[in-house]
Coordinates of C-alpha atoms and ligand atoms in Angstrom, one line a residue:
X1 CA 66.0 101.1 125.4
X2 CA 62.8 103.2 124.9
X3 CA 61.3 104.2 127.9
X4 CA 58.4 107.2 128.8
X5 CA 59.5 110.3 129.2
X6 CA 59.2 111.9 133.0
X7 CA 61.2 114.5 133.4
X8 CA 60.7 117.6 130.2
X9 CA 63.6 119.3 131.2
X10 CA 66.0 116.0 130.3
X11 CA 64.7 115.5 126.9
X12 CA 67.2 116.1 124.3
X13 CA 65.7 116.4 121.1
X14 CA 67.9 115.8 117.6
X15 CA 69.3 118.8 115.7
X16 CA 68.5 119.1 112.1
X17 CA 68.1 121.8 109.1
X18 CA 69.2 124.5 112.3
X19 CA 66.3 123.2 114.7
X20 CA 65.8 120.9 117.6
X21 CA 63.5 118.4 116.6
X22 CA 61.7 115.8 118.9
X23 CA 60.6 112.3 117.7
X24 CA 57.9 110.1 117.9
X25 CA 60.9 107.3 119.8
X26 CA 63.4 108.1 122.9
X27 CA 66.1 106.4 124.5
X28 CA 67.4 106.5 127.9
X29 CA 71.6 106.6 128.9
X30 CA 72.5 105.7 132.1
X31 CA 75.7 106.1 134.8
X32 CA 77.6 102.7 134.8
X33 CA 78.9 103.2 138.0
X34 CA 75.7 104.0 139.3
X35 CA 72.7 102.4 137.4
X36 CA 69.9 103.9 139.5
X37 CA 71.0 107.5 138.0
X38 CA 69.3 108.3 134.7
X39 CA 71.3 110.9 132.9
X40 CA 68.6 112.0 130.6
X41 CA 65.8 110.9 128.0
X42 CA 67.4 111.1 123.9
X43 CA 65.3 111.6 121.2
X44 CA 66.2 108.4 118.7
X45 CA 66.0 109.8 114.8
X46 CA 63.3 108.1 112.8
X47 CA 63.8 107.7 108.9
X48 CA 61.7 110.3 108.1
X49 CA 64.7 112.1 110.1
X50 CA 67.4 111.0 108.5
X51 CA 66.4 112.3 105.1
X52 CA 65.6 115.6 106.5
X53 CA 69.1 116.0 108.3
X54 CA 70.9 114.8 104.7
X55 CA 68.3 117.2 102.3
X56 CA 69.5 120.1 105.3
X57 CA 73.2 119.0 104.7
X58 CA 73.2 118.9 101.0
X59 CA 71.2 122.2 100.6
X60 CA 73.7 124.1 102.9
X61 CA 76.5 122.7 100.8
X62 CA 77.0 125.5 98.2
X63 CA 76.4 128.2 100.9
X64 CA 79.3 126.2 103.3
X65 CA 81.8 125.1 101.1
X66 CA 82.2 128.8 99.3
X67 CA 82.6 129.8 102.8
X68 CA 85.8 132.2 103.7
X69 CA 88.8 130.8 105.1
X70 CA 88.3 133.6 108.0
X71 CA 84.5 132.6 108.8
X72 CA 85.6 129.0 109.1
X73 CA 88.1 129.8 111.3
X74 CA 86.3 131.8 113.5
X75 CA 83.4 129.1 114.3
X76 CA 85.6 126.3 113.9
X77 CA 88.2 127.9 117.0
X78 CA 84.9 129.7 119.1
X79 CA 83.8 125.8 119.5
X80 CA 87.2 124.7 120.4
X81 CA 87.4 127.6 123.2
X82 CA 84.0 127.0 124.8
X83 CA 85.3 123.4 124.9
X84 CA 88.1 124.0 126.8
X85 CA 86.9 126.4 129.0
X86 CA 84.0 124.1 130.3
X87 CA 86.4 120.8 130.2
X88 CA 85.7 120.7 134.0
X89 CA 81.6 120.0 133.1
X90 CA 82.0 118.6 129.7
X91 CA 84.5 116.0 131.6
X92 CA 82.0 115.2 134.9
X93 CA 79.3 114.6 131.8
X94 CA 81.5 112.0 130.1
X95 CA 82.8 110.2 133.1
X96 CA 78.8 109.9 134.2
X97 CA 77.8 108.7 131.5
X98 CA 80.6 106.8 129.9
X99 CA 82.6 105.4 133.4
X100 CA 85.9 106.7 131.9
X101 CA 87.7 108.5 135.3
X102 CA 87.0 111.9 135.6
X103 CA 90.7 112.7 134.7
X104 CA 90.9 110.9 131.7
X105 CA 87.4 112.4 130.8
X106 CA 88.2 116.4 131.3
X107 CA 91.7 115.4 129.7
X108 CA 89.6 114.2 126.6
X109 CA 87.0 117.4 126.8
X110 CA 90.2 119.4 126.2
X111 CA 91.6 117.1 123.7
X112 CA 88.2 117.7 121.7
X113 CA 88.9 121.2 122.5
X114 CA 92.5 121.5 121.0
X115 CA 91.1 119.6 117.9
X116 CA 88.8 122.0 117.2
X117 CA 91.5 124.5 117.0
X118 CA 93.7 122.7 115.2
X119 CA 91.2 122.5 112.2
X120 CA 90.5 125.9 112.2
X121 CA 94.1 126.5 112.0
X122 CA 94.1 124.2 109.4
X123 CA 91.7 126.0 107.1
X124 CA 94.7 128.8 106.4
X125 CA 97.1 126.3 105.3
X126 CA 96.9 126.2 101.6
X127 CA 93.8 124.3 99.9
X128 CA 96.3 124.0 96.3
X129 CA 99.7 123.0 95.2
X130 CA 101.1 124.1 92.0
X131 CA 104.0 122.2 90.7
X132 CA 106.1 122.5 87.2
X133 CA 104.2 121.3 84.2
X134 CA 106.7 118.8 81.9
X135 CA 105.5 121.3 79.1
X136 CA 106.5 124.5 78.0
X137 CA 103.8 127.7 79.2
X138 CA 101.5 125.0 80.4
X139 CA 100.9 125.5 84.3
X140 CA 99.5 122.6 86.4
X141 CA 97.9 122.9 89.9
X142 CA 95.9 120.4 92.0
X143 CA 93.1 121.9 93.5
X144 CA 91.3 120.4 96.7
X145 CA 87.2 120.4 97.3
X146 CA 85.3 119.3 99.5
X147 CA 83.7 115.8 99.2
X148 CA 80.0 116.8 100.0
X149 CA 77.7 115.6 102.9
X150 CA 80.1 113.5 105.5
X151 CA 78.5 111.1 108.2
X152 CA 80.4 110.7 111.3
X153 CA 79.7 107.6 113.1
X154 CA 81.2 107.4 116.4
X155 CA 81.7 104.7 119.5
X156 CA 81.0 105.1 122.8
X157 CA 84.7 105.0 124.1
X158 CA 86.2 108.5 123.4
X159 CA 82.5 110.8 123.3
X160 CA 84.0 114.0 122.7
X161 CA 87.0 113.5 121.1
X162 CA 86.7 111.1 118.3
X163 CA 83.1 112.9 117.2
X164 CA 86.1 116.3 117.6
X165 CA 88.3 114.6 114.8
X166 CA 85.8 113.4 112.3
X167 CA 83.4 117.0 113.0
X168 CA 86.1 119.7 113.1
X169 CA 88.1 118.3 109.7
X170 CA 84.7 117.7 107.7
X171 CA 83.9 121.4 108.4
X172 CA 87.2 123.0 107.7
X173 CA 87.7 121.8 104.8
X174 CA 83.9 122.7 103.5
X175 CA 81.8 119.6 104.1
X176 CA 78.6 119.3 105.8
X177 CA 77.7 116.8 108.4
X178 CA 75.3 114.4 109.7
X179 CA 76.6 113.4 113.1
X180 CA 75.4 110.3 114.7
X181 CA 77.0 109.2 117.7
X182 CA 76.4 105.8 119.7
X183 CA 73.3 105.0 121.6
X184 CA 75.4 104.4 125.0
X185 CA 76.7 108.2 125.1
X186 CA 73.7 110.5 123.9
X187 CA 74.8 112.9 126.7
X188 CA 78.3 114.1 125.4
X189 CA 77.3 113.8 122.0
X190 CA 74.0 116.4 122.3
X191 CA 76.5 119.1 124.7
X192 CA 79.0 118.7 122.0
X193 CA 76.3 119.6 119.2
X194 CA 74.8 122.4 121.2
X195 CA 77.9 124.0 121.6
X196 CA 78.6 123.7 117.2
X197 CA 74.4 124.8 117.4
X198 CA 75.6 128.1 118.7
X199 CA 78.8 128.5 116.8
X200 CA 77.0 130.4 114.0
X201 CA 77.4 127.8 111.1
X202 CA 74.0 128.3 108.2
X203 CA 71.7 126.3 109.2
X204 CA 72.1 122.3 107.8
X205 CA 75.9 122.7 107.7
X206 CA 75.8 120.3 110.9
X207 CA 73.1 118.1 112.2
X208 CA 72.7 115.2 115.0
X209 CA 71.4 112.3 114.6
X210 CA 71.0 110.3 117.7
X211 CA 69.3 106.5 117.4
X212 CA 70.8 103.1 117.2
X213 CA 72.9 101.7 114.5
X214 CA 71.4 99.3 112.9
X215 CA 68.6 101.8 112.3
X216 CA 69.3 105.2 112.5
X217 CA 73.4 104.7 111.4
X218 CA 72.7 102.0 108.6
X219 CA 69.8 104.5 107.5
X220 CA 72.2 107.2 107.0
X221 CA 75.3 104.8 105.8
X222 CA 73.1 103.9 102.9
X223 CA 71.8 107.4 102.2
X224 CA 72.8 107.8 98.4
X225 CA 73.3 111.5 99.1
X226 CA 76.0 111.0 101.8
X227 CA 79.1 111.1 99.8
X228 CA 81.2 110.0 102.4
X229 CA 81.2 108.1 106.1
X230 CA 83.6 108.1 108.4
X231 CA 83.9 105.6 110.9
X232 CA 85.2 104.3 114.0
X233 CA 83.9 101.4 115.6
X234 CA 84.2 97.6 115.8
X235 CA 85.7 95.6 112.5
X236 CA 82.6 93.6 112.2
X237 CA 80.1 96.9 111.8
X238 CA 83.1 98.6 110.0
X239 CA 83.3 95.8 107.5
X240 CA 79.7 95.9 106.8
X241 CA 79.2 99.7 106.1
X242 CA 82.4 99.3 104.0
X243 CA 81.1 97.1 102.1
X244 CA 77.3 99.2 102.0
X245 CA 79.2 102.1 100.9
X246 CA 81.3 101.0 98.3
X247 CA 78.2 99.3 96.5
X248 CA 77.0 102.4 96.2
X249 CA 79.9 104.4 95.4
X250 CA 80.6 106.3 98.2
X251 CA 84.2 107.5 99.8
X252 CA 85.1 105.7 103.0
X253 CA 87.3 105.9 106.3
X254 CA 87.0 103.0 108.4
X255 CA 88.7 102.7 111.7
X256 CA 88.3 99.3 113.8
X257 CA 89.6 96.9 116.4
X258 CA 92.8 96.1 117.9
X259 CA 94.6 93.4 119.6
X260 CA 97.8 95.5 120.7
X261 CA 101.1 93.7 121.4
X262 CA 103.2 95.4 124.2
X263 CA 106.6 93.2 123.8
X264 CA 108.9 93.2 126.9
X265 CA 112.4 92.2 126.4
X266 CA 114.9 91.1 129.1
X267 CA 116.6 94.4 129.0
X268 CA 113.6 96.2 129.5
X269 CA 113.4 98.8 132.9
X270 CA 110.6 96.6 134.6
X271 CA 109.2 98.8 136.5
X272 CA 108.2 100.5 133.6
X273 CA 107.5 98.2 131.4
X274 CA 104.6 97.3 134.6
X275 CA 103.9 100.6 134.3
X276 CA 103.2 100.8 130.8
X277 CA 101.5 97.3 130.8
X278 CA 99.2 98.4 133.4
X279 CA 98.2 101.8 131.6
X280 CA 97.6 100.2 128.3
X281 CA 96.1 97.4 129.5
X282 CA 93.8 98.8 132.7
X283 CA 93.3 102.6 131.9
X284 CA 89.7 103.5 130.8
X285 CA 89.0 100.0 131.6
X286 CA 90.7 98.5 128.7
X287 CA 88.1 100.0 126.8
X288 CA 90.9 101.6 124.4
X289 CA 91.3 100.8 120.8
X290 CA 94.9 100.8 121.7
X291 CA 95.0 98.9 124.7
X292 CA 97.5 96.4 125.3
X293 CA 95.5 93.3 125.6
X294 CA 98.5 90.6 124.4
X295 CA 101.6 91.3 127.0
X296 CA 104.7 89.3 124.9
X297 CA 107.2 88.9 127.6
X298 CA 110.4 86.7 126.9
X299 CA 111.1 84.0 129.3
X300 CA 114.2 85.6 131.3
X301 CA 112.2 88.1 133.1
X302 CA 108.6 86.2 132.9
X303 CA 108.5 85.4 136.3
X304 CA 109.6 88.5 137.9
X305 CA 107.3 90.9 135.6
X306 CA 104.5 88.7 136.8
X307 CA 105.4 88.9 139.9
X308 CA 105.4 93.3 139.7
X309 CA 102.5 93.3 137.5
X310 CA 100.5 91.6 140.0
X311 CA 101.4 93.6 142.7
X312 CA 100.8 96.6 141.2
X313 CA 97.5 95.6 140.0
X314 CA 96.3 95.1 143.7
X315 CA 96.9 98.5 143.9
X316 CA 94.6 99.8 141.4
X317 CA 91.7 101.5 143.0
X318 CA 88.1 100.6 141.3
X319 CA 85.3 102.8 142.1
X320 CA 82.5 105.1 140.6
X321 CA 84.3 107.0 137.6
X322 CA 83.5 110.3 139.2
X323 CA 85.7 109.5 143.0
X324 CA 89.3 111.4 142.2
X325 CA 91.1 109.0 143.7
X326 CA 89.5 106.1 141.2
X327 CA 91.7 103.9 139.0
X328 CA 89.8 102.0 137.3
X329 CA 86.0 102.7 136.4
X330 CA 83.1 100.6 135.7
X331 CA 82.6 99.1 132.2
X332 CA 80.1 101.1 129.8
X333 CA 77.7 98.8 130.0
X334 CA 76.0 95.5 130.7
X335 CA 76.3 94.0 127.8
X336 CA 80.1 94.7 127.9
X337 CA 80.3 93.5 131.4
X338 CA 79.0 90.1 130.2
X339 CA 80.9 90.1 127.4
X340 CA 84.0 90.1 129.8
X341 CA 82.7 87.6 131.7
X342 CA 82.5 85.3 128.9
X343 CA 86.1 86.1 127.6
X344 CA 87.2 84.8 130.9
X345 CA 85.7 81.5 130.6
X346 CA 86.6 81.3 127.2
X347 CA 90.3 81.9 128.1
X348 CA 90.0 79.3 131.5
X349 CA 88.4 76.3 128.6
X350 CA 91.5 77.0 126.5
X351 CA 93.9 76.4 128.8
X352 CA 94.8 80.0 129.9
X353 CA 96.0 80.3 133.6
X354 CA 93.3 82.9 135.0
X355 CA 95.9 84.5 137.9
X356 CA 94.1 87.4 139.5
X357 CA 91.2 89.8 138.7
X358 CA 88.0 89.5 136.9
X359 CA 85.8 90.0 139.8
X360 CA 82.6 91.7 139.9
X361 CA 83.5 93.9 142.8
X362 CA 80.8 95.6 145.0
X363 CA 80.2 99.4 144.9
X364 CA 78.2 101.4 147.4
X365 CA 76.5 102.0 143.9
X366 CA 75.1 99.1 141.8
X367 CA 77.2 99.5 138.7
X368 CA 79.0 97.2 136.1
X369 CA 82.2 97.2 137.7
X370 CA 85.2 94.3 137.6
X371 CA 88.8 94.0 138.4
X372 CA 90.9 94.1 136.1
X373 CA 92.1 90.6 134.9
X374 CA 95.4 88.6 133.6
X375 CA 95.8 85.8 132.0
X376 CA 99.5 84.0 132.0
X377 CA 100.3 80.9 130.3
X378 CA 98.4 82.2 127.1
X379 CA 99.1 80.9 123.7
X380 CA 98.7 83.0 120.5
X381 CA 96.2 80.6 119.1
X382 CA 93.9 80.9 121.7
X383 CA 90.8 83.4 121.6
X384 CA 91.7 85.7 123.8
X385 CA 94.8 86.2 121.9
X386 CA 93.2 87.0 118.8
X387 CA 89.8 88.4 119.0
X388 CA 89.4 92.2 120.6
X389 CA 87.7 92.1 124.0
X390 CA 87.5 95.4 124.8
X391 CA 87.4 95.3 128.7
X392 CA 90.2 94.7 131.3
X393 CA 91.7 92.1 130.1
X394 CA 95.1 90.8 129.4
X395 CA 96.9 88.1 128.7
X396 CA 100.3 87.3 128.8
X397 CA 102.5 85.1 126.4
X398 CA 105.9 84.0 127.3
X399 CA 108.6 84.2 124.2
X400 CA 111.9 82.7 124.2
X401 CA 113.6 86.3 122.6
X402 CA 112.5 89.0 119.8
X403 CA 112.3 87.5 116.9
X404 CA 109.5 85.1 118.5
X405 CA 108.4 88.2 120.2
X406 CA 108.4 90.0 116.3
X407 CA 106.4 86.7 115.5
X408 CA 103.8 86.7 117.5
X409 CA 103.0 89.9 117.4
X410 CA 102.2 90.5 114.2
X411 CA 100.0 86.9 114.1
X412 CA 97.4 88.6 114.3
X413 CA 94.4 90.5 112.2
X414 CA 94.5 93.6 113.7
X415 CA 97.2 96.2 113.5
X416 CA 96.7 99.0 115.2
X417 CA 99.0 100.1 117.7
X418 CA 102.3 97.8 118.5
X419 CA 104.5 98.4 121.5
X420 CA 108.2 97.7 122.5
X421 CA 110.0 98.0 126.3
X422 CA 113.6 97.5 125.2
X423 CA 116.9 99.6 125.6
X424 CA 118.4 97.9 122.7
X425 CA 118.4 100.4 119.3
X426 CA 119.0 97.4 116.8
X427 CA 116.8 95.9 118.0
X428 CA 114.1 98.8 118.5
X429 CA 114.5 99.8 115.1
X430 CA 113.8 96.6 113.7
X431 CA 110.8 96.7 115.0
X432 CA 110.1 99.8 114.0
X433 CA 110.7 98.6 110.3
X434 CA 108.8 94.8 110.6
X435 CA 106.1 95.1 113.2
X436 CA 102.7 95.3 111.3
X437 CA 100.8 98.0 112.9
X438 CA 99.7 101.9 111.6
X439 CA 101.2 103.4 115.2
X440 CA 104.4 101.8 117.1
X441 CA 105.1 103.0 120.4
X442 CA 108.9 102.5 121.8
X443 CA 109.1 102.8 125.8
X444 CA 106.0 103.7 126.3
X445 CA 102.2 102.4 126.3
X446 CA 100.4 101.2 123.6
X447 CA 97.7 103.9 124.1
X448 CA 97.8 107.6 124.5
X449 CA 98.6 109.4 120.8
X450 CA 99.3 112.7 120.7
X451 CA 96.1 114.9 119.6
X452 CA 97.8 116.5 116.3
X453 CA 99.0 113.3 114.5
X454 CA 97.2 111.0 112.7
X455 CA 95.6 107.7 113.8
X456 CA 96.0 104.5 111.3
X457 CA 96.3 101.0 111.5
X458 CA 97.1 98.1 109.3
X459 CA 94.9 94.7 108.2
X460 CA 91.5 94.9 109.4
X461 CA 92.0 97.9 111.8
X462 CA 91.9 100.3 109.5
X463 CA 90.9 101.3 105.9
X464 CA 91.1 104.4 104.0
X465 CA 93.2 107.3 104.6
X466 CA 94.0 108.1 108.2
X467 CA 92.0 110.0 110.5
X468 CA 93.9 113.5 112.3
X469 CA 95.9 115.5 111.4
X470 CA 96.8 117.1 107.8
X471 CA 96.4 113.3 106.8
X472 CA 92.8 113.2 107.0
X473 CA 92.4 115.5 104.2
X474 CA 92.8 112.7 101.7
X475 CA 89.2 111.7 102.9
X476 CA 87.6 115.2 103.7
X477 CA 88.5 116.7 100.0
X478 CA 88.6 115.8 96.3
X479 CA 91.3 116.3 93.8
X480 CA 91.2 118.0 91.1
X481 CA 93.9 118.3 88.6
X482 CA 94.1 121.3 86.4
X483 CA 96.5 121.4 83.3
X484 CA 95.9 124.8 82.0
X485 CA 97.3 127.2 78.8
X486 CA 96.3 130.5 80.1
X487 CA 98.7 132.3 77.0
X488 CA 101.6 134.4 77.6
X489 CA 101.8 135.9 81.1
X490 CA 100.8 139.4 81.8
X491 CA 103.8 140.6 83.6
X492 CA 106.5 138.6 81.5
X493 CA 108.8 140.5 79.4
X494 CA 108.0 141.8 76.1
X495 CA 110.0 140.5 73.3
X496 CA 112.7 143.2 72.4
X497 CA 112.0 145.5 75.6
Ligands
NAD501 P1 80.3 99.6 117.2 O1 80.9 99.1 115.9 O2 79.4 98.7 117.9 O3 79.5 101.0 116.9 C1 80.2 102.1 116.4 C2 79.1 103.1 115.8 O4 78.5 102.4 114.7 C3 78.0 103.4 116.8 O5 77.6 104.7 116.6 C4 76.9 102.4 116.4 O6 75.6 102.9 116.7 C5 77.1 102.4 114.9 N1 76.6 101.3 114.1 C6 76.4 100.0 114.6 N2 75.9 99.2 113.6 C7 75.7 100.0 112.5 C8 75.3 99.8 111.2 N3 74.8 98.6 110.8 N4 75.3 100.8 110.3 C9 75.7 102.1 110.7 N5 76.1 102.3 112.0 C10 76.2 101.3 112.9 O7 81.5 100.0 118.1 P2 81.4 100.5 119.7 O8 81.1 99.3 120.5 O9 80.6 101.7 119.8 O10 82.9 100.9 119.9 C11 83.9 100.0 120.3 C12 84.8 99.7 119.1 O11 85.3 100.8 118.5 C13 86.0 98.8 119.4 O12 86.1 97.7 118.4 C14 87.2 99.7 119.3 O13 88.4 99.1 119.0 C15 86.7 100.6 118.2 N6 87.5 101.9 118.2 C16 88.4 102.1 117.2 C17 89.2 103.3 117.3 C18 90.2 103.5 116.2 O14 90.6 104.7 116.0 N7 90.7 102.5 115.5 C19 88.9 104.2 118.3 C20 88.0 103.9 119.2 C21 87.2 102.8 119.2

């Protein structure tokens, strides 16, 4: 949305080559649970803007990536300590502008936080590996470098800690970056870059880019200077900057969708298994790429986990993100909140039973807020069973045991994260081995990963190595593979001495 600027003091301009630059185009973000509040007036990058931030980025490569391990450390943890220590405001920012509750949002600042001190830790563990050549006095080591100019491209449903994982890895392991962040969550995205604006990188090492995607993000995706993107986002944007970026030779790390089975087996503990249900499903308002959006539920204990699901859910406050004692925020946005609507008439037409929720409930604030919704009586086949809604939203599909449970779980494209409520070790274990998803979660829910290990999925959730973690730097480096005959060692024995 552009809109005339009012207000100078909430402009936020982008940050390129070291400066805050305005533009000739600005965007508004505004609080979903309270509409009439306008957080503040974003500068939207033109194209002329884009090729400045990559020409900053590609001339403070050399100057970055022969860095010292010490310097990137220090920036790399100073970032990750001002994070943490202003969670409390960094968190109230995110659960304005975003509708995530304020406890999930300052328990995400300080996720963001702990990433960003992770990576700096990371930049002391070692950058080569030697191993034993096959041959005689040859010596062979693999050497890692960093890719070049990276472009992290981020959703609007973790603001400070997925833009955390893609910036803090690039950086420690010598890359620069473009940043560009989605148009719904400006406001986390520019108090994250001016906190990495006063960290001391050279200037160009890191830039922000905020616009919209189809502009500003396939401007930079296509940038033949950009050696890499990494992404997280939907499977249908993901699939078409994978394919942009591989026509023009460029490294990739896609991560997409979900459609997360929870299964719940007869000799499941329901109360948790509701539990974890209604966390996966309802937290964040389902706005998770890990929710639980199909709950598999054999046929023994249907009824009754209906039954305590339901119950539980009329419990679940809903309210303006920022109220402590909220459950369940609004939804981002208005086009998500229609796009909700229409997954509940699509799932009524196709024979779903709608049994509670879904209701556009009234705030003292006008907002985009609804009750979270279940469907029973749902089929695999059906859309809401296969495509990823990403609201609060569930369905449940009644199995006769397991190996139907096994089944219909894994008919599905997605395979991201995959759940199981079961006491039974055989059983959990062969899951463990045949469910098709990059992250399995035993007695427990579907979403909530811990911040050091690495996220992946399976099919068309995921591509490219994994984000997180040591794993991600298969993406943020280069091999190189050096056979070498340096002669007879210095220090080794003199024949005859
Ligand atoms: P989205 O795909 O609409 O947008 C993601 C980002 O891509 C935004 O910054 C957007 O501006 C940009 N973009 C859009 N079109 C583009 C284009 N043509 N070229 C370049 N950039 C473009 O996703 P969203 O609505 O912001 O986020 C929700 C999605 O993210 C869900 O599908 C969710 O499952 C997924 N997600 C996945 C993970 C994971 O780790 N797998 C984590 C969080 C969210």
């Amino acid at each position: 949305m552009s809109n005339q600027i009012t207000n100078e003091q909430d402009i936020k301009h982008n940050f390129i080559a070291g400066e805050w630059r305005s533009s000739s185009e600005y965007m508004q973000n505004i609080n979903p649970s309270d509409t009439n509040d306008v957080i503040a007036t974003y500068a939207t990058a033109t194209s002329n803007d884009v090729q400045d931030a990559v020409s900053a980025a590609v001339s403070a490569l050399p100057l970055w990536s022969s860095s010292t391990s010490g310097e990137r450390f220090d920036i790399l943890d100073a970032i990750g300590s001002e994070i943490i220590q202003r969670k409390g405001e960094l968190g109230d920012l995110l659960a304005r502008e975003e509708g995530k509750t304020l406890k999930e949002a300052v328990a995400e600042a300080h996720r963001a936080g702990s990433l960003f001190k992770f990576f700096a830790a990371e930049v002391y563990r070692s950058e080569s590996e030697g191993y034993r050549s096959l041959r005689e006095g040859i010596s062979l080591e693999i050497q890692r470098e960093p890719i070049g100019v990276v472009a992290a491209i981020t959703p609007w449903n973790f603001p400070l800690a997925i833009p955390a994982w893609k910036i803090a890895p690039a950086l420690a392991y010598g890359n620069t970056v473009v940043f560009k962040p989605s148009e719904l969550v400006c406001g986390s995205a520019w108090a994250l870059a001016e906190i990495i604006s006063r960290a001391g990188l050279p200037d160009g090492v890191f830039n922000l880019l905020m616009g919209q995607g189809t502009e500003t993000g396939a401007a930079l995706v296509e940038h033949p200077n950009v050696a890499g993107v990494s992404f997280t986002g939907s499977s249908v944007v993901g699939r078409k900057i994978g394919a942009s970026v591989f026509a023009r030779g460029g490294k990739m790390q896609l991560e997409m969708g979900g459609k997360n089975p929870l299964i719940v087996l007869d000799d499941a503990d329901l109360e948790k298994a509701v539990e974890f249900a209604i966390n996966g499903a309802f937290f964040s308002a389902g706005q998770r790429c890990t929710a639980s959006s199909r709950l598999i539920v054999t046929e023994n204990i249907h009824d009754s986990f209906i039954d305590a699901m339901s119950k539980r859910m009329e419990l679940l406050r809903i309210g303006d993100a920022r109220n402590p004692k909220t459950d369940i925020g609004p939804v981002v946005s208005e086009a998500q909140l229609k796009k909700n609507l229409e997954y509940l008439r699509i799932g009524l037409n196709d024979g779903a039973k709608h049994l509670m929720g879904g209701d556009q409930v009234e705030q003292t604030t006008p907002g985009w807020y609804l009750s979270p919704a279940l469907f029973i009586n749902a089929k695999s086949e059906m859309k809401i069973c296969r495509e990823e809604i990403f609201g609060p939203i569930a369905a449940v599909i009644s199995v006769s045991d397991y190996d139907e449970a096994l089944s219909v779980a894994n008919d599905s494209e997605f395979g991201l994260s995959a759940g199981i409520v079961s006491n039974d070790r055989l059983i959990i274990d062969h899951f463990i081995d045949n469910i098709q998803a990059g992250m399995v979660q035993i007695n427990l829910p579907t979403a909530g990963m811990d911040f050091h290990a690495p996220i992946t999925g399976r099919k068309n959730s995921s591509f490219g190595p994994p984000e997180k973690s040591s794993y991600c730097r298969e993406f943020f480096t280069n091999t190189k593979v050096i056979h070498a005959n340096y002669g007879k060692r210095l220090n080794s024995k003199r024949e005859g001495s």
